Amino acid sequence: MHRDHEFDVVVVGGGPGGSTVSTLVAMQGYRVLLLEREEFPRYQIGESLLPSTVHGICKLLGVEDELKKAAFMPKRGGTFRWGSNPEPWTFSFSVSSTFSGPTSLAYQVERMKFDQILLENARAKGVDVRERSSVADVVEEDGRVAGVVYRDADGVRHEVRSRFVVDASGNKSRIQSRIGGTRHYSDFFKNIALFGYFEGGKRLAAPNSGNILCAAFNSGWFWYIPLTDELTSVGAVLRREALDRVQGDREKALMGLIDECPLIAEYLSEARRVEDGPYGEVRVRKDYSYCQDTFWRPGMVLVGDAACFIDPVFSSGVHLATYSGLLAARSINSTLGGDIDEAKCFAEYESRYRNEYSLFHDFLVAFYDMHQDEDSYFWTAKKVIDSSAPGLESFVDLVGGGASREGGLVNAASYTEHRETDFQEFSELANRPAGENGTDRDLFDSTLVQSVLEEGAKIQVHAALGGAVDDEGPVRDGGLVPSADGMRWAEFAY
């Protein structure tokens, strides 16, 4: 076995979470090794980004210009055929006067290209990136994780020592169990996804032609993501009772499910399925939501899907991966710099990441009730956050992130001015079903619903920085706040 020289941090996994944490740590001058099992570019699902990722995390990473050059499909919002309303309804990121302008757009991305941009950026920022390198185990020393054992592209076994190990290797991680505890699977979200790619599919009417389209049907729901003018990602997320539907001929199963959903069938009426190249396979993936007992131990932290996974209906996967990567980088940078105790830094990491996951999970439980009305949503929010406030106010607290008491989630003005301009116009959700002639009509035009949706949009404003970067208080008693540059934690001056 070869013993490599020491690093400050070893990151396992080169997806968005791994690229984010490795880059942000390397930018602080630390020695970072990233080990990726596959060779990039490689196929990956999870193709719909949120504005906070594009204009927040990616700006911190320094890849905004590269994303623009990649000419990814612009995404103005989402269109849903969901719930008791039989007509599709649309939310747009740009309607709010608070978050209007250039940062109101996100992207639909081919992950082969997007992930490659992030990984190459990590290299450019000083990260030692080694592809085709498979991590077999961690190295422990005096009760602490102190490195990893891996095999390189030639099959040579290596041991490398580090002060921290970051597991960003996803839901199939080989080392996640070394964190301790148990991975708990949700009793509610036990779904399975069957998906493929089509050319020549229809588009929503302009200006929403780049929107993700989600359509519920009897067996579950479909995503319909326009990746280019010609290429569309199409997938059916099925309840576990429909598991037998995906056995055998996958293409036959997918086409049969499409026939059961009139809206998706209409959009694919003149399309053909891609049958060759990286998009030529009809794939199956278990979308079983889960969460680990603990996200860290001395010397090791779980990032992204290695820690937790939630149903993809709100396209939260890349957001949670990159957001957790940012939070982990702050904790590592602060600990390595001797600024704050390791336990305190990673308690902050786990608290914020677990809260972000929980907000998505708990709200989605209610969102999946197709017969639920607004009052029921409000009452559910009251129960979820155990609030003494009326149901409607509790709903606003939950959707706006107020239940966590993190002021930056509900008050964009609390950010310093140089950050405020970066996140202005993130999103207002406006329900406007698209008509056949391309025009929209208001679905929910009440001031009340508008305010609720505006506050929900601000969750994503916060996601790129994890909290206020000025003198705003911590999100929990004794907690930390981000430093002025957003790269570390700082003690709050009471």
Short mmCIF file of C-alpha atoms in Angstrom, two decimals:
data_model
loop_
_atom_site.label_atom_id
_atom_site.label_comp_id
_atom_site.label_asym_id
_atom_site.label_seq_id
_atom_site.Cartn_x
_atom_site.Cartn_y
_atom_site.Cartn_z
CA MET A 1 0.00 0.00 0.00
CA HIS A 2 1.23 3.47 -0.89
CA ARG A 3 1.02 6.14 1.80
CA ASP A 4 0.30 9.53 0.22
CA HIS A 5 1.37 12.83 1.75
CA GLU A 6 -1.04 14.53 4.10
CA PHE A 7 -3.89 16.86 3.16
CA ASP A 8 -5.97 19.16 5.26
CA VAL A 9 -9.18 17.77 3.77
CA VAL A 10 -10.10 14.72 1.68
CA VAL A 11 -13.43 15.01 -0.14
CA VAL A 12 -15.04 11.80 -1.39
CA GLY A 13 -17.25 12.45 -4.42
CA GLY A 14 -17.00 15.00 -7.22
CA GLY A 15 -20.65 15.94 -7.67
CA PRO A 16 -22.00 19.43 -6.86
CA GLY A 17 -21.71 18.96 -3.08
CA GLY A 18 -18.15 17.66 -3.24
CA SER A 19 -17.03 20.27 -5.75
CA THR A 20 -18.58 23.04 -3.65
CA VAL A 21 -17.00 22.13 -0.32
CA SER A 22 -13.59 21.34 -1.84
CA THR A 23 -13.46 24.62 -3.77
CA LEU A 24 -14.52 26.81 -0.84
CA VAL A 25 -11.95 25.18 1.46
CA ALA A 26 -9.16 25.39 -1.14
CA MET A 27 -9.98 29.07 -1.67
CA GLN A 28 -8.97 29.62 1.97
CA GLY A 29 -5.50 28.22 1.25
CA TYR A 30 -5.93 24.67 2.58
CA ARG A 31 -4.67 21.49 0.89
CA VAL A 32 -7.65 19.58 -0.51
CA LEU A 33 -7.78 16.17 -2.22
CA LEU A 34 -10.98 15.19 -4.08
CA LEU A 35 -11.48 11.51 -4.95
CA GLU A 36 -14.13 10.69 -7.56
CA ARG A 37 -15.02 7.09 -8.40
CA GLU A 38 -16.07 7.77 -11.99
CA GLU A 39 -14.46 9.66 -14.86
CA PHE A 40 -16.09 12.93 -15.83
CA PRO A 41 -18.12 13.81 -17.76
CA ARG A 42 -20.59 11.19 -16.54
CA TYR A 43 -24.39 10.89 -16.54
CA GLN A 44 -26.40 12.06 -13.52
CA ILE A 45 -30.05 12.84 -12.83
CA GLY A 46 -31.25 15.98 -11.03
CA GLU A 47 -31.31 18.52 -13.84
CA SER A 48 -33.43 21.41 -12.60
CA LEU A 49 -31.59 24.11 -10.61
CA LEU A 50 -32.89 26.76 -8.23
CA PRO A 51 -31.92 30.46 -8.42
CA SER A 52 -30.07 30.29 -5.10
CA THR A 53 -27.68 27.75 -6.59
CA VAL A 54 -27.13 29.72 -9.79
CA HIS A 55 -26.80 33.21 -8.33
CA GLY A 56 -25.65 32.39 -4.80
CA ILE A 57 -23.45 29.29 -4.52
CA CYS A 58 -22.17 29.44 -8.10
CA LYS A 59 -21.27 33.10 -7.63
CA LEU A 60 -19.23 32.25 -4.53
CA LEU A 61 -17.52 29.47 -6.50
CA GLY A 62 -16.73 31.85 -9.35
CA VAL A 63 -18.49 29.94 -12.15
CA GLU A 64 -21.31 32.33 -13.01
CA ASP A 65 -19.74 33.34 -16.32
CA GLU A 66 -19.09 29.72 -17.28
CA LEU A 67 -22.73 28.86 -16.66
CA LYS A 68 -23.78 31.68 -18.97
CA LYS A 69 -21.37 30.49 -21.66
CA ALA A 70 -22.77 26.95 -21.39
CA ALA A 71 -26.10 28.27 -22.73
CA PHE A 72 -28.22 26.11 -20.45
CA MET A 73 -32.00 26.31 -20.82
CA PRO A 74 -33.25 29.33 -18.81
CA LYS A 75 -35.89 28.46 -16.21
CA ARG A 76 -38.33 31.17 -15.13
CA GLY A 77 -40.26 29.02 -12.68
CA GLY A 78 -42.42 25.91 -12.72
CA THR A 79 -45.75 24.75 -14.09
CA PHE A 80 -47.81 22.21 -12.14
CA ARG A 81 -50.90 20.15 -12.81
CA TRP A 82 -51.33 19.23 -9.14
CA GLY A 83 -53.90 19.06 -6.38
CA SER A 84 -57.62 19.69 -6.56
CA ASN A 85 -57.32 22.28 -9.34
CA PRO A 86 -57.71 20.47 -12.71
CA GLU A 87 -55.93 23.25 -14.64
CA PRO A 88 -52.13 23.68 -14.76
CA TRP A 89 -50.84 26.55 -12.64
CA THR A 90 -47.57 28.40 -12.98
CA PHE A 91 -45.22 30.06 -10.54
CA SER A 92 -42.65 32.56 -11.76
CA PHE A 93 -39.43 33.62 -10.06
CA SER A 94 -39.62 37.24 -11.25
CA VAL A 95 -42.99 38.66 -10.24
CA SER A 96 -41.94 40.05 -6.86
CA SER A 97 -40.67 43.65 -6.88
CA THR A 98 -38.21 42.61 -4.17
CA PHE A 99 -36.65 39.87 -6.28
CA SER A 100 -37.08 41.10 -9.83
CA GLY A 101 -34.35 41.29 -12.43
CA PRO A 102 -31.50 39.12 -13.77
CA THR A 103 -31.29 36.82 -10.74
CA SER A 104 -34.88 35.67 -11.26
CA LEU A 105 -33.72 33.01 -13.73
CA ALA A 106 -32.34 29.56 -12.97
CA TYR A 107 -31.29 26.85 -15.42
CA GLN A 108 -32.27 23.41 -16.60
CA VAL A 109 -28.91 21.67 -17.00
CA GLU A 110 -27.39 18.59 -18.50
CA ARG A 111 -25.62 17.32 -15.42
CA MET A 112 -22.72 15.94 -17.43
CA LYS A 113 -21.88 19.51 -18.42
CA PHE A 114 -22.84 21.27 -15.17
CA ASP A 115 -20.94 18.89 -12.90
CA GLN A 116 -17.91 19.07 -15.19
CA ILE A 117 -17.89 22.87 -14.88
CA LEU A 118 -17.89 22.64 -11.07
CA LEU A 119 -15.20 19.95 -10.99
CA GLU A 120 -12.88 21.79 -13.38
CA ASN A 121 -13.39 24.93 -11.32
CA ALA A 122 -12.28 22.99 -8.23
CA ARG A 123 -9.10 22.04 -10.08
CA ALA A 124 -8.53 25.63 -11.12
CA LYS A 125 -8.93 26.77 -7.50
CA GLY A 126 -6.16 24.41 -6.33
CA VAL A 127 -8.00 21.18 -5.46
CA ASP A 128 -6.07 17.97 -6.25
CA VAL A 129 -8.76 16.10 -8.23
CA ARG A 130 -8.25 12.37 -8.84
CA GLU A 131 -10.86 10.62 -10.95
CA ARG A 132 -11.39 6.86 -11.21
CA SER A 133 -10.37 6.66 -7.57
CA SER A 134 -12.63 4.51 -5.40
CA VAL A 135 -12.63 4.99 -1.62
CA ALA A 136 -12.91 1.73 0.31
CA ASP A 137 -12.82 2.90 3.92
CA VAL A 138 -11.78 5.62 6.34
CA VAL A 139 -8.72 5.62 8.57
CA GLU A 140 -9.40 6.01 12.30
CA GLU A 141 -6.96 7.18 14.93
CA ASP A 142 -7.71 7.81 18.61
CA GLY A 143 -11.46 7.89 18.00
CA ARG A 144 -11.17 10.33 15.14
CA VAL A 145 -11.39 9.90 11.36
CA ALA A 146 -7.91 10.72 10.09
CA GLY A 147 -7.95 9.82 6.39
CA VAL A 148 -9.14 7.32 3.78
CA VAL A 149 -8.03 4.21 1.92
CA TYR A 150 -8.66 4.21 -1.83
CA ARG A 151 -7.71 2.50 -5.09
CA ASP A 152 -6.55 4.63 -8.00
CA ALA A 153 -7.26 4.18 -11.71
CA ASP A 154 -4.52 1.53 -11.95
CA GLY A 155 -5.84 -0.46 -9.02
CA VAL A 156 -3.06 0.63 -6.67
CA ARG A 157 -4.15 0.86 -3.04
CA HIS A 158 -3.37 4.11 -1.21
CA GLU A 159 -3.74 5.44 2.31
CA VAL A 160 -3.95 9.19 2.65
CA ARG A 161 -4.07 11.12 5.92
CA SER A 162 -6.09 14.28 6.47
CA ARG A 163 -7.49 16.46 9.22
CA PHE A 164 -11.02 16.12 7.83
CA VAL A 165 -12.87 13.70 5.54
CA VAL A 166 -15.98 14.90 3.72
CA ASP A 167 -18.32 12.20 2.41
CA ALA A 168 -20.09 13.71 -0.60
CA SER A 169 -20.45 10.41 -2.45
CA GLY A 170 -24.24 10.31 -2.55
CA ASN A 171 -26.93 7.85 -1.54
CA LYS A 172 -24.77 4.81 -2.34
CA SER A 173 -21.85 5.91 -0.20
CA ARG A 174 -19.49 3.17 0.95
CA ILE A 175 -18.28 5.08 4.01
CA GLN A 176 -21.44 6.84 5.22
CA SER A 177 -22.00 4.19 7.89
CA ARG A 178 -18.65 5.09 9.51
CA ILE A 179 -20.24 8.30 10.76
CA GLY A 180 -22.22 6.19 13.23
CA GLY A 181 -25.92 5.94 13.86
CA THR A 182 -28.58 4.76 11.45
CA ARG A 183 -30.04 5.94 8.15
CA HIS A 184 -33.79 6.31 8.73
CA TYR A 185 -36.09 5.98 5.73
CA SER A 186 -39.31 7.98 5.54
CA ASP A 187 -42.48 5.95 5.85
CA PHE A 188 -44.22 8.49 3.63
CA PHE A 189 -41.80 8.99 0.71
CA LYS A 190 -41.06 5.51 -0.61
CA ASN A 191 -41.29 6.11 -4.33
CA ILE A 192 -39.57 4.79 -7.42
CA ALA A 193 -38.67 6.80 -10.53
CA LEU A 194 -38.68 5.50 -14.11
CA PHE A 195 -37.23 7.95 -16.63
CA GLY A 196 -35.84 8.49 -20.11
CA TYR A 197 -35.14 11.21 -22.68
CA PHE A 198 -37.08 12.39 -25.71
CA GLU A 199 -36.40 14.55 -28.75
CA GLY A 200 -39.03 16.74 -30.37
CA GLY A 201 -41.29 17.21 -27.36
CA LYS A 202 -43.57 20.23 -27.12
CA ARG A 203 -42.79 23.27 -25.00
CA LEU A 204 -44.89 25.49 -22.78
CA ALA A 205 -45.87 28.77 -24.35
CA ALA A 206 -43.33 31.59 -24.13
CA PRO A 207 -42.05 33.03 -21.88
CA ASN A 208 -42.36 29.84 -19.80
CA SER A 209 -40.96 27.44 -22.39
CA GLY A 210 -38.01 26.56 -20.14
CA ASN A 211 -40.12 25.76 -17.08
CA ILE A 212 -40.18 22.38 -15.46
CA LEU A 213 -43.64 20.82 -15.93
CA CYS A 214 -44.92 18.50 -13.19
CA ALA A 215 -48.14 16.59 -13.74
CA ALA A 216 -49.87 14.32 -11.24
CA PHE A 217 -51.75 11.24 -12.41
CA ASN A 218 -53.29 8.17 -10.76
CA SER A 219 -50.06 6.27 -10.18
CA GLY A 220 -47.88 9.22 -9.14
CA TRP A 221 -46.49 12.22 -11.01
CA PHE A 222 -44.36 13.10 -14.04
CA TRP A 223 -41.50 15.53 -14.47
CA TYR A 224 -40.96 17.08 -17.88
CA ILE A 225 -37.71 19.08 -18.04
CA PRO A 226 -36.66 20.85 -21.26
CA LEU A 227 -32.86 20.55 -21.37
CA THR A 228 -32.40 22.03 -24.85
CA ASP A 229 -34.74 23.13 -27.62
CA GLU A 230 -34.93 19.47 -28.70
CA LEU A 231 -34.01 17.32 -25.68
CA THR A 232 -36.42 16.67 -22.78
CA SER A 233 -35.94 14.69 -19.57
CA VAL A 234 -39.15 12.80 -18.75
CA GLY A 235 -39.69 10.72 -15.62
CA ALA A 236 -42.52 9.10 -13.70
CA VAL A 237 -42.31 9.04 -9.90
CA LEU A 238 -44.49 6.17 -8.72
CA ARG A 239 -45.84 5.14 -5.36
CA ARG A 240 -44.35 1.95 -3.96
CA GLU A 241 -47.62 0.10 -4.68
CA ALA A 242 -46.81 0.53 -8.37
CA LEU A 243 -43.41 -1.16 -8.11
CA ASP A 244 -44.54 -4.07 -10.26
CA ARG A 245 -45.19 -1.60 -13.10
CA VAL A 246 -41.46 -1.15 -13.71
CA GLN A 247 -40.55 -4.82 -13.76
CA GLY A 248 -39.58 -6.30 -17.11
CA ASP A 249 -39.58 -4.09 -20.20
CA ARG A 250 -38.78 -0.59 -18.91
CA GLU A 251 -39.51 1.20 -22.17
CA LYS A 252 -42.92 -0.44 -22.44
CA ALA A 253 -43.62 0.51 -18.83
CA LEU A 254 -42.60 4.15 -19.36
CA MET A 255 -44.66 4.52 -22.53
CA GLY A 256 -47.65 2.94 -20.79
CA LEU A 257 -47.39 5.40 -17.92
CA ILE A 258 -47.14 8.32 -20.35
CA ASP A 259 -50.39 7.17 -21.95
CA GLU A 260 -52.04 7.36 -18.52
CA CYS A 261 -51.15 11.05 -18.12
CA PRO A 262 -52.97 13.07 -20.82
CA LEU A 263 -50.92 16.25 -20.37
CA ILE A 264 -47.54 14.51 -20.76
CA ALA A 265 -48.90 12.33 -23.56
CA GLU A 266 -49.93 15.48 -25.42
CA TYR A 267 -46.50 17.07 -25.02
CA LEU A 268 -44.81 13.91 -26.32
CA SER A 269 -47.30 13.16 -29.10
CA GLU A 270 -44.76 14.02 -31.82
CA ALA A 271 -41.59 13.11 -29.92
CA ARG A 272 -39.31 10.09 -30.13
CA ARG A 273 -37.37 8.50 -27.31
CA VAL A 274 -33.58 8.82 -27.49
CA GLU A 275 -32.16 5.30 -27.90
CA ASP A 276 -28.40 5.79 -28.02
CA GLY A 277 -25.62 7.62 -26.20
CA PRO A 278 -25.75 8.59 -22.51
CA TYR A 279 -29.47 9.42 -22.78
CA GLY A 280 -30.45 6.22 -24.58
CA GLU A 281 -31.30 4.13 -21.53
CA VAL A 282 -34.60 3.97 -19.64
CA ARG A 283 -33.44 4.11 -16.03
CA VAL A 284 -34.94 3.21 -12.66
CA ARG A 285 -34.04 4.84 -9.36
CA LYS A 286 -35.46 4.40 -5.88
CA ASP A 287 -36.57 7.77 -4.55
CA TYR A 288 -36.74 6.62 -0.95
CA SER A 289 -36.35 9.68 1.26
CA TYR A 290 -34.09 9.22 4.28
CA CYS A 291 -32.09 11.04 6.93
CA GLN A 292 -29.05 9.97 8.95
CA ASP A 293 -29.06 10.03 12.76
CA THR A 294 -26.03 12.30 12.79
CA PHE A 295 -24.26 14.25 10.06
CA TRP A 296 -20.77 14.40 11.58
CA ARG A 297 -18.25 12.93 13.98
CA PRO A 298 -14.74 14.16 14.89
CA GLY A 299 -12.82 14.41 11.62
CA MET A 300 -15.71 13.50 9.30
CA VAL A 301 -18.88 15.10 7.90
CA LEU A 302 -21.65 13.96 5.53
CA VAL A 303 -22.70 16.33 2.73
CA GLY A 304 -25.67 16.20 0.35
CA ASP A 305 -27.33 12.82 -0.28
CA ALA A 306 -24.81 11.06 1.94
CA ALA A 307 -26.62 12.71 4.87
CA CYS A 308 -30.21 12.93 3.68
CA PHE A 309 -32.46 12.82 0.61
CA ILE A 310 -35.93 14.21 -0.03
CA ASP A 311 -38.51 13.67 -2.77
CA PRO A 312 -37.49 15.65 -5.91
CA VAL A 313 -40.79 17.39 -6.72
CA PHE A 314 -39.36 20.83 -5.84
CA SER A 315 -35.97 20.18 -7.49
CA SER A 316 -34.18 20.48 -4.17
CA GLY A 317 -31.38 17.94 -4.79
CA VAL A 318 -28.60 20.18 -6.15
CA HIS A 319 -29.71 22.98 -3.81
CA LEU A 320 -29.35 20.79 -0.72
CA ALA A 321 -26.03 19.36 -1.96
CA THR A 322 -24.42 22.73 -2.64
CA TYR A 323 -25.97 24.41 0.41
CA SER A 324 -24.65 21.67 2.69
CA GLY A 325 -21.30 21.96 0.90
CA LEU A 326 -21.19 25.64 1.80
CA LEU A 327 -22.15 24.98 5.43
CA ALA A 328 -19.53 22.22 5.73
CA ALA A 329 -16.86 24.45 4.20
CA ARG A 330 -17.60 27.15 6.78
CA SER A 331 -17.24 24.62 9.58
CA ILE A 332 -13.98 23.19 8.21
CA ASN A 333 -12.46 26.59 7.49
CA SER A 334 -13.31 27.85 10.97
CA THR A 335 -11.93 24.75 12.69
CA LEU A 336 -8.71 24.59 10.67
CA GLY A 337 -8.16 28.29 11.22
CA GLY A 338 -8.44 27.86 14.97
CA ASP A 339 -11.28 30.36 15.10
CA ILE A 340 -13.94 28.21 16.78
CA ASP A 341 -14.11 24.78 18.41
CA GLU A 342 -14.81 21.87 16.03
CA ALA A 343 -17.85 20.63 17.94
CA LYS A 344 -19.47 24.05 17.91
CA CYS A 345 -18.80 24.55 14.18
CA PHE A 346 -20.28 21.21 13.17
CA ALA A 347 -23.22 21.52 15.53
CA GLU A 348 -24.03 24.68 13.56
CA TYR A 349 -23.62 22.75 10.30
CA GLU A 350 -25.93 19.96 11.34
CA SER A 351 -28.54 22.27 12.83
CA ARG A 352 -28.87 24.37 9.68
CA TYR A 353 -28.71 21.52 7.18
CA ARG A 354 -31.14 19.33 9.12
CA ASN A 355 -33.55 22.24 9.42
CA GLU A 356 -33.44 22.93 5.68
CA TYR A 357 -34.12 19.27 4.94
CA SER A 358 -36.94 19.13 7.49
CA LEU A 359 -38.73 22.14 6.02
CA PHE A 360 -38.84 20.50 2.60
CA HIS A 361 -39.84 17.12 4.05
CA ASP A 362 -42.60 18.33 6.33
CA PHE A 363 -44.19 20.61 3.77
CA LEU A 364 -44.06 17.94 1.06
CA VAL A 365 -46.04 15.56 3.25
CA ALA A 366 -48.93 18.02 3.04
CA PHE A 367 -48.26 18.88 -0.60
CA TYR A 368 -48.77 15.24 -1.59
CA ASP A 369 -52.37 15.32 -0.36
CA MET A 370 -54.08 16.02 -3.69
CA HIS A 371 -57.41 16.79 -2.00
CA GLN A 372 -56.08 19.34 0.46
CA ASP A 373 -57.37 22.91 0.46
CA GLU A 374 -55.59 26.04 1.69
CA ASP A 375 -57.02 25.89 5.21
CA SER A 376 -55.73 22.34 5.56
CA TYR A 377 -52.25 23.43 4.50
CA PHE A 378 -52.34 26.20 7.10
CA TRP A 379 -53.45 23.82 9.84
CA THR A 380 -50.74 21.34 8.85
CA ALA A 381 -48.12 24.06 9.15
CA LYS A 382 -49.40 24.91 12.63
CA LYS A 383 -48.94 21.28 13.66
CA VAL A 384 -45.55 20.88 11.97
CA ILE A 385 -43.95 23.82 13.77
CA ASP A 386 -45.96 23.33 16.98
CA SER A 387 -47.03 26.96 16.95
CA SER A 388 -49.53 28.79 19.12
CA ALA A 389 -50.19 31.23 16.28
CA PRO A 390 -53.21 30.83 13.99
CA GLY A 391 -52.92 28.33 11.17
CA LEU A 392 -52.38 30.90 8.44
CA GLU A 393 -49.62 32.70 10.32
CA SER A 394 -47.97 29.37 11.08
CA PHE A 395 -48.03 28.52 7.40
CA VAL A 396 -46.25 31.79 6.57
CA ASP A 397 -43.69 31.09 9.29
CA LEU A 398 -43.01 27.63 7.88
CA VAL A 399 -42.90 28.47 4.19
CA GLY A 400 -40.86 31.60 4.88
CA GLY A 401 -38.40 29.83 7.18
CA GLY A 402 -39.50 31.81 10.24
CA ALA A 403 -39.94 28.64 12.28
CA SER A 404 -36.15 28.31 12.47
CA ARG A 405 -35.79 31.89 13.81
CA GLU A 406 -33.11 32.53 11.21
CA GLY A 407 -33.71 36.16 10.26
CA GLY A 408 -31.92 35.97 6.91
CA LEU A 409 -34.57 33.58 5.65
CA VAL A 410 -37.35 36.11 5.99
CA ASN A 411 -35.57 39.44 5.70
CA ALA A 412 -33.36 39.84 2.65
CA ALA A 413 -32.55 43.40 3.74
CA SER A 414 -30.52 41.98 6.62
CA TYR A 415 -27.75 40.99 4.23
CA THR A 416 -24.92 43.40 3.57
CA GLU A 417 -25.41 45.53 0.51
CA HIS A 418 -22.83 43.78 -1.64
CA ARG A 419 -24.68 40.49 -1.15
CA GLU A 420 -28.13 41.98 -1.34
CA THR A 421 -27.75 42.87 -5.02
CA ASP A 422 -26.67 39.32 -5.79
CA PHE A 423 -29.88 37.86 -4.42
CA GLN A 424 -32.45 40.45 -5.35
CA GLU A 425 -35.20 39.11 -7.60
CA PHE A 426 -34.72 35.50 -6.63
CA SER A 427 -38.34 34.56 -6.85
CA GLU A 428 -42.00 35.29 -6.33
CA LEU A 429 -44.37 32.48 -6.82
CA ALA A 430 -47.40 33.51 -8.83
CA ASN A 431 -50.11 31.02 -9.75
CA ARG A 432 -51.07 31.63 -13.34
CA PRO A 433 -52.21 28.72 -15.51
CA ALA A 434 -50.98 28.90 -19.07
CA GLY A 435 -53.77 29.21 -21.60
CA GLU A 436 -53.78 27.67 -25.06
CA ASN A 437 -52.98 31.04 -26.63
CA GLY A 438 -49.92 31.52 -24.40
CA THR A 439 -51.56 34.01 -22.05
CA ASP A 440 -51.73 33.59 -18.30
CA ARG A 441 -54.63 34.27 -15.98
CA ASP A 442 -54.44 34.76 -12.23
CA LEU A 443 -55.22 31.66 -10.23
CA PHE A 444 -54.57 32.93 -6.71
CA ASP A 445 -54.53 36.70 -6.74
CA SER A 446 -55.17 37.42 -3.08
CA THR A 447 -52.70 39.58 -1.19
CA LEU A 448 -52.57 36.90 1.45
CA VAL A 449 -51.43 34.11 -0.87
CA GLN A 450 -49.01 36.44 -2.63
CA SER A 451 -47.33 37.30 0.67
CA VAL A 452 -47.07 33.64 1.62
CA LEU A 453 -45.46 32.76 -1.71
CA GLU A 454 -43.07 35.70 -1.53
CA GLU A 455 -41.86 34.55 1.87
CA GLY A 456 -41.43 31.02 0.53
CA ALA A 457 -39.20 32.36 -2.21
CA LYS A 458 -36.95 33.96 0.38
CA ILE A 459 -36.01 30.52 1.67
CA GLN A 460 -33.93 30.14 -1.46
CA VAL A 461 -32.38 33.58 -1.01
CA HIS A 462 -30.98 32.40 2.28
CA ALA A 463 -29.87 29.03 0.94
CA ALA A 464 -26.82 30.38 -0.85
CA LEU A 465 -25.29 31.89 2.29
CA GLY A 466 -26.86 29.97 5.14
CA GLY A 467 -27.64 33.06 7.20
CA ALA A 468 -27.09 36.75 7.66
CA VAL A 469 -23.58 38.00 6.99
CA ASP A 470 -23.79 41.15 9.07
CA ASP A 471 -24.62 41.59 12.74
CA GLU A 472 -27.87 39.61 12.68
CA GLY A 473 -28.28 37.12 15.50
CA PRO A 474 -27.79 33.36 15.37
CA VAL A 475 -30.62 31.02 14.39
CA ARG A 476 -30.51 29.16 17.71
CA ASP A 477 -29.41 29.89 21.26
CA GLY A 478 -25.63 29.99 21.42
CA GLY A 479 -25.34 29.50 17.68
CA LEU A 480 -22.94 31.01 15.18
CA VAL A 481 -23.34 33.47 12.31
CA PRO A 482 -21.55 33.53 8.95
CA SER A 483 -18.47 35.70 8.59
CA ALA A 484 -18.64 38.83 6.43
CA ASP A 485 -17.31 36.96 3.38
CA GLY A 486 -19.63 33.98 3.97
CA MET A 487 -16.71 31.50 4.07
CA ARG A 488 -16.46 30.81 7.81
CA TRP A 489 -18.47 30.95 11.02
CA ALA A 490 -18.18 33.76 13.54
CA GLU A 491 -19.22 34.18 17.15
CA PHE A 492 -22.14 36.52 17.59
CA ALA A 493 -21.36 39.63 19.63
CA TYR A 494 -24.25 39.85 22.08
#
